[in-house]
PDB file of C-alpha atoms in Angstrom:
ATOM      1  CA  UNK H 375    -130.841 -57.685   6.601  1.00  0.00           C
ATOM      2  CA  UNK H 376    -131.155 -58.685  10.290  1.00  0.00           C
ATOM      3  CA  UNK H 377    -133.000 -61.833  11.314  1.00  0.00           C
ATOM      4  CA  UNK H 378    -136.431 -61.108  12.764  1.00  0.00           C
ATOM      5  CA  UNK H 379    -137.323 -62.781  16.105  1.00  0.00           C
ATOM      6  CA  UNK H 380    -140.900 -63.855  16.707  1.00  0.00           C
ATOM      7  CA  UNK H 381    -140.745 -65.176  20.298  1.00  0.00           C
ATOM      8  CA  UNK H 382    -138.668 -65.184  23.470  1.00  0.00           C
ATOM      9  CA  UNK H 383    -137.365 -68.689  22.681  1.00  0.00           C
ATOM     10  CA  UNK H 384    -135.882 -67.392  19.417  1.00  0.00           C
ATOM     11  CA  UNK H 385    -134.197 -64.577  21.335  1.00  0.00           C
ATOM     12  CA  UNK H 386    -132.703 -67.081  23.817  1.00  0.00           C
ATOM     13  CA  UNK H 387    -131.255 -69.168  20.985  1.00  0.00           C
ATOM     14  CA  UNK H 388    -129.614 -66.135  19.396  1.00  0.00           C
ATOM     15  CA  UNK H 389    -128.139 -65.015  22.724  1.00  0.00           C
ATOM     16  CA  UNK H 390    -126.839 -68.546  23.508  1.00  0.00           C
ATOM     17  CA  UNK H 391    -125.082 -68.761  20.144  1.00  0.00           C
ATOM     18  CA  UNK H 392    -123.463 -65.358  20.676  1.00  0.00           C
ATOM     19  CA  UNK H 393    -122.256 -66.295  24.189  1.00  0.00           C
ATOM     20  CA  UNK H 394    -120.707 -69.565  22.988  1.00  0.00           C
ATOM     21  CA  UNK H 395    -118.728 -67.743  20.303  1.00  0.00           C
ATOM     22  CA  UNK H 396    -117.457 -65.086  22.743  1.00  0.00           C
ATOM     23  CA  UNK H 397    -115.832 -67.497  25.256  1.00  0.00           C
ATOM     24  CA  UNK H 398    -112.037 -66.925  25.280  1.00  0.00           C
ATOM     25  CA  UNK H 399    -109.780 -69.847  24.388  1.00  0.00           C
ATOM     26  CA  UNK H 400    -106.494 -69.968  26.303  1.00  0.00           C
ATOM     27  CA  UNK H 401    -103.609 -71.520  24.378  1.00  0.00           C
ATOM     28  CA  UNK H 402    -100.055 -72.407  25.324  1.00  0.00           C
ATOM     29  CA  UNK H 403     -97.585 -69.549  24.716  1.00  0.00           C
ATOM     30  CA  UNK H 404     -93.946 -70.673  24.429  1.00  0.00           C
ATOM     31  CA  UNK H 405     -90.832 -69.036  22.977  1.00  0.00           C
ATOM     32  CA  UNK H 406     -88.325 -70.677  20.608  1.00  0.00           C
ATOM     33  CA  UNK H 407     -86.487 -72.312  23.553  1.00  0.00           C
ATOM     34  CA  UNK H 408     -89.653 -73.952  24.934  1.00  0.00           C
ATOM     35  CA  UNK H 409     -90.065 -71.521  27.832  1.00  0.00           C
ATOM     36  CA  UNK H 410     -93.088 -69.586  28.998  1.00  0.00           C
ATOM     37  CA  UNK H 411     -92.506 -65.889  29.778  1.00  0.00           C
ATOM     38  CA  UNK H 412     -94.583 -63.567  31.946  1.00  0.00           C
ATOM     39  CA  UNK H 413     -94.250 -60.239  33.732  1.00  0.00           C
ATOM     40  CA  UNK H 414     -95.395 -59.815  37.330  1.00  0.00           C
ATOM     41  CA  UNK H 415     -95.883 -56.510  39.138  1.00  0.00           C
ATOM     42  CA  UNK H 416     -96.429 -55.381  42.740  1.00  0.00           C
ATOM     43  CA  UNK H 417     -95.962 -51.848  44.158  1.00  0.00           C
ATOM     44  CA  UNK H 418     -92.903 -50.503  42.279  1.00  0.00           C
ATOM     45  CA  UNK H 419     -91.352 -53.928  41.613  1.00  0.00           C
ATOM     46  CA  UNK H 420     -91.366 -55.598  38.192  1.00  0.00           C
ATOM     47  CA  UNK H 421     -90.419 -59.267  37.776  1.00  0.00           C
ATOM     48  CA  UNK H 422     -89.664 -60.989  34.476  1.00  0.00           C
ATOM     49  CA  UNK H 423     -90.234 -64.748  34.807  1.00  0.00           C
ATOM     50  CA  UNK H 424     -89.252 -67.640  32.515  1.00  0.00           C
ATOM     51  CA  UNK H 425     -90.513 -71.196  33.187  1.00  0.00           C
ATOM     52  CA  UNK H 426     -89.235 -74.376  31.554  1.00  0.00           C
ATOM     53  CA  UNK H 427     -89.508 -78.079  32.457  1.00  0.00           C
ATOM     54  CA  UNK H 428     -86.862 -79.079  34.995  1.00  0.00           C
ATOM     55  CA  UNK H 429     -86.171 -80.193  38.552  1.00  0.00           C
ATOM     56  CA  UNK H 430     -87.638 -77.301  40.544  1.00  0.00           C
ATOM     57  CA  UNK H 431     -84.713 -74.837  40.713  1.00  0.00           C
ATOM     58  CA  UNK H 432     -85.722 -71.205  41.263  1.00  0.00           C
ATOM     59  CA  UNK H 433     -83.111 -68.507  40.572  1.00  0.00           C
ATOM     60  CA  UNK H 434     -83.745 -64.824  41.235  1.00  0.00           C
ATOM     61  CA  UNK H 435     -81.228 -62.351  39.742  1.00  0.00           C
ATOM     62  CA  UNK H 436     -78.688 -65.209  39.257  1.00  0.00           C
ATOM     63  CA  UNK H 437     -78.956 -66.276  42.926  1.00  0.00           C
ATOM     64  CA  UNK H 438     -80.857 -69.108  44.571  1.00  0.00           C
ATOM     65  CA  UNK H 439     -84.205 -67.780  45.790  1.00  0.00           C
ATOM     66  CA  UNK H 440     -83.424 -68.813  49.407  1.00  0.00           C
ATOM     67  CA  UNK H 441     -80.354 -66.541  49.340  1.00  0.00           C
ATOM     68  CA  UNK H 442     -82.114 -63.615  47.635  1.00  0.00           C
ATOM     69  CA  UNK H 443     -85.257 -63.775  49.795  1.00  0.00           C
ATOM     70  CA  UNK H 444     -83.805 -64.669  53.195  1.00  0.00           C
ATOM     71  CA  UNK H 445     -87.060 -64.381  55.158  1.00  0.00           C
ATOM     72  CA  UNK H 446     -89.139 -67.591  55.238  1.00  0.00           C
ATOM     73  CA  UNK H 447     -92.355 -65.619  54.667  1.00  0.00           C
ATOM     74  CA  UNK H 448     -91.068 -64.318  51.323  1.00  0.00           C
ATOM     75  CA  UNK H 449     -89.874 -67.803  50.300  1.00  0.00           C
ATOM     76  CA  UNK H 450     -93.326 -69.174  51.122  1.00  0.00           C
ATOM     77  CA  UNK H 451     -94.875 -66.424  48.980  1.00  0.00           C
ATOM     78  CA  UNK H 452     -92.900 -67.647  45.946  1.00  0.00           C
ATOM     79  CA  UNK H 453     -93.916 -71.280  46.536  1.00  0.00           C
ATOM     80  CA  UNK H 454     -97.665 -70.570  46.885  1.00  0.00           C
ATOM     81  CA  UNK H 455     -98.699 -70.800  43.194  1.00  0.00           C
ATOM     82  CA  UNK H 456     -96.529 -73.891  42.642  1.00  0.00           C
ATOM     83  CA  UNK H 457     -97.932 -75.712  45.665  1.00  0.00           C
ATOM     84  CA  UNK H 458    -101.506 -74.726  44.730  1.00  0.00           C
ATOM     85  CA  UNK H 459    -101.193 -76.632  41.429  1.00  0.00           C
ATOM     86  CA  UNK H 460     -98.835 -79.395  42.735  1.00  0.00           C
ATOM     87  CA  UNK H 461     -95.971 -78.500  40.379  1.00  0.00           C
ATOM     88  CA  UNK H 462     -93.230 -77.662  42.922  1.00  0.00           C
ATOM     89  CA  UNK H 463     -90.545 -79.926  41.411  1.00  0.00           C
ATOM     90  CA  UNK H 464     -91.550 -79.960  37.740  1.00  0.00           C
ATOM     91  CA  UNK H 465     -90.321 -76.556  36.502  1.00  0.00           C
ATOM     92  CA  UNK H 466     -87.100 -74.568  36.551  1.00  0.00           C
ATOM     93  CA  UNK H 467     -87.858 -70.893  37.083  1.00  0.00           C
ATOM     94  CA  UNK H 468     -85.527 -68.029  36.163  1.00  0.00           C
ATOM     95  CA  UNK H 469     -86.447 -64.552  37.415  1.00  0.00           C
ATOM     96  CA  UNK H 470     -85.042 -61.047  37.063  1.00  0.00           C
ATOM     97  CA  UNK H 471     -86.660 -58.522  39.382  1.00  0.00           C
ATOM     98  CA  UNK H 472     -86.038 -54.777  39.781  1.00  0.00           C
ATOM     99  CA  UNK H 473     -87.536 -51.920  41.771  1.00  0.00           C
ATOM    100  CA  UNK H 474     -89.205 -51.631  45.139  1.00  0.00           C
ATOM    101  CA  UNK H 475     -88.285 -53.493  48.308  1.00  0.00           C
ATOM    102  CA  UNK H 476     -88.054 -57.193  49.062  1.00  0.00           C
ATOM    103  CA  UNK H 477     -91.738 -57.559  49.965  1.00  0.00           C
ATOM    104  CA  UNK H 478     -92.895 -55.931  46.727  1.00  0.00           C
ATOM    105  CA  UNK H 479     -90.371 -57.962  44.736  1.00  0.00           C
ATOM    106  CA  UNK H 480     -91.615 -61.223  46.261  1.00  0.00           C
ATOM    107  CA  UNK H 481     -95.199 -60.287  45.362  1.00  0.00           C
ATOM    108  CA  UNK H 482     -94.127 -59.430  41.813  1.00  0.00           C
ATOM    109  CA  UNK H 483     -92.330 -62.776  41.437  1.00  0.00           C
ATOM    110  CA  UNK H 484     -95.401 -64.638  42.715  1.00  0.00           C
ATOM    111  CA  UNK H 485     -97.607 -62.817  40.208  1.00  0.00           C
ATOM    112  CA  UNK H 486     -95.142 -63.549  37.390  1.00  0.00           C
ATOM    113  CA  UNK H 487     -94.842 -67.248  38.260  1.00  0.00           C
ATOM    114  CA  UNK H 488     -98.627 -67.582  38.278  1.00  0.00           C
ATOM    115  CA  UNK H 489     -99.010 -65.924  34.871  1.00  0.00           C
ATOM    116  CA  UNK H 490     -96.176 -67.983  33.369  1.00  0.00           C
ATOM    117  CA  UNK H 491     -97.761 -71.213  34.672  1.00  0.00           C
ATOM    118  CA  UNK H 492    -101.007 -70.327  32.884  1.00  0.00           C
ATOM    119  CA  UNK H 493     -99.076 -69.681  29.661  1.00  0.00           C
ATOM    120  CA  UNK H 494     -97.278 -73.045  29.955  1.00  0.00           C
ATOM    121  CA  UNK H 495    -100.343 -75.048  31.076  1.00  0.00           C
ATOM    122  CA  UNK H 496    -103.603 -73.180  30.277  1.00  0.00           C
ATOM    123  CA  UNK H 497    -105.616 -75.818  32.213  1.00  0.00           C
ATOM    124  CA  UNK H 498    -104.157 -74.498  35.515  1.00  0.00           C
ATOM    125  CA  UNK H 499    -105.788 -71.094  35.026  1.00  0.00           C
ATOM    126  CA  UNK H 500    -108.971 -71.895  36.961  1.00  0.00           C
ATOM    127  CA  UNK H 501    -107.072 -73.126  40.046  1.00  0.00           C
ATOM    128  CA  UNK H 502    -104.738 -70.117  40.081  1.00  0.00           C
ATOM    129  CA  UNK H 503    -107.618 -67.709  39.451  1.00  0.00           C
ATOM    130  CA  UNK H 504    -109.595 -69.106  42.405  1.00  0.00           C
ATOM    131  CA  UNK H 505    -106.520 -68.742  44.624  1.00  0.00           C
ATOM    132  CA  UNK H 506    -106.196 -65.073  43.642  1.00  0.00           C
ATOM    133  CA  UNK H 507    -102.697 -65.475  42.194  1.00  0.00           C
ATOM    134  CA  UNK H 508    -103.484 -63.956  38.785  1.00  0.00           C
ATOM    135  CA  UNK H 509    -104.846 -60.685  40.166  1.00  0.00           C
ATOM    136  CA  UNK H 510    -102.323 -57.861  40.223  1.00  0.00           C
ATOM    137  CA  UNK H 511    -102.317 -56.181  43.643  1.00  0.00           C
ATOM    138  CA  UNK H 512    -102.897 -52.566  42.579  1.00  0.00           C
ATOM    139  CA  UNK H 513    -102.157 -50.947  45.943  1.00  0.00           C
ATOM    140  CA  UNK H 514     -99.310 -48.424  45.704  1.00  0.00           C
ATOM    141  CA  UNK H 515     -97.936 -45.747  48.015  1.00  0.00           C
ATOM    142  CA  UNK H 516    -100.062 -42.612  48.112  1.00  0.00           C
ATOM    143  CA  UNK H 517     -98.321 -39.446  46.949  1.00  0.00           C
ATOM    144  CA  UNK H 518     -97.349 -36.617  49.292  1.00  0.00           C
ATOM    145  CA  UNK H 519     -99.623 -33.565  49.131  1.00  0.00           C
ATOM    146  CA  UNK H 520     -98.556 -29.942  49.552  1.00  0.00           C
ATOM    147  CA  UNK H 521     -99.362 -28.390  52.931  1.00  0.00           C
ATOM    148  CA  UNK H 522     -98.955 -31.819  54.534  1.00  0.00           C
ATOM    149  CA  UNK H 523     -96.058 -33.542  56.229  1.00  0.00           C
ATOM    150  CA  UNK H 524     -96.679 -36.834  54.429  1.00  0.00           C
ATOM    151  CA  UNK H 525     -99.548 -38.097  52.271  1.00  0.00           C
ATOM    152  CA  UNK H 526    -102.180 -37.443  54.956  1.00  0.00           C
ATOM    153  CA  UNK H 527    -100.385 -36.374  58.126  1.00  0.00           C
ATOM    154  CA  UNK H 528    -100.566 -32.645  58.747  1.00  0.00           C
ATOM    155  CA  UNK H 529     -98.046 -30.479  60.541  1.00  0.00           C
ATOM    156  CA  UNK H 530     -98.323 -30.216  64.322  1.00  0.00           C
ATOM    157  CA  UNK H 531    -100.827 -27.535  65.339  1.00  0.00           C
ATOM    158  CA  UNK H 532     -99.681 -24.836  67.710  1.00  0.00           C
ATOM    159  CA  UNK H 533    -102.086 -22.229  69.071  1.00  0.00           C
ATOM    160  CA  UNK H 534     -99.293 -19.747  69.856  1.00  0.00           C
TER     161      UNK H 534
END
């Protein structure tokens, strides 16, 4: 039978015990080769990311990331989670990315790197969460509607 509470203090103790038990515990998730794996998404792009201890090499689709993402803005986007946690030269990162354009792919890789870092070192989660790197950007292209030229633009009006 349920425990009967007699005062507000008793209720506070019961609630505090329930809250302490419900706190999630983040543990390290590694595969058999000692790598952390995560999937990052942005627009229509999907990035699969593997992180292992190394010298800081980042390869995207079997190319160096500076060759694959030629624009400096996209290269900076990939480095953001690593520089936020001061781990730029401690991990080798291998990425395969498909779908979308270069901007969406860079966002997907950034999301994947951030998730993989939290799987490798769960203590980094709070820093990456505050920086907004673990949140998937859910904005996608709006679909075209019938009777419209594009998603919202209507056909040119002509009186005659």
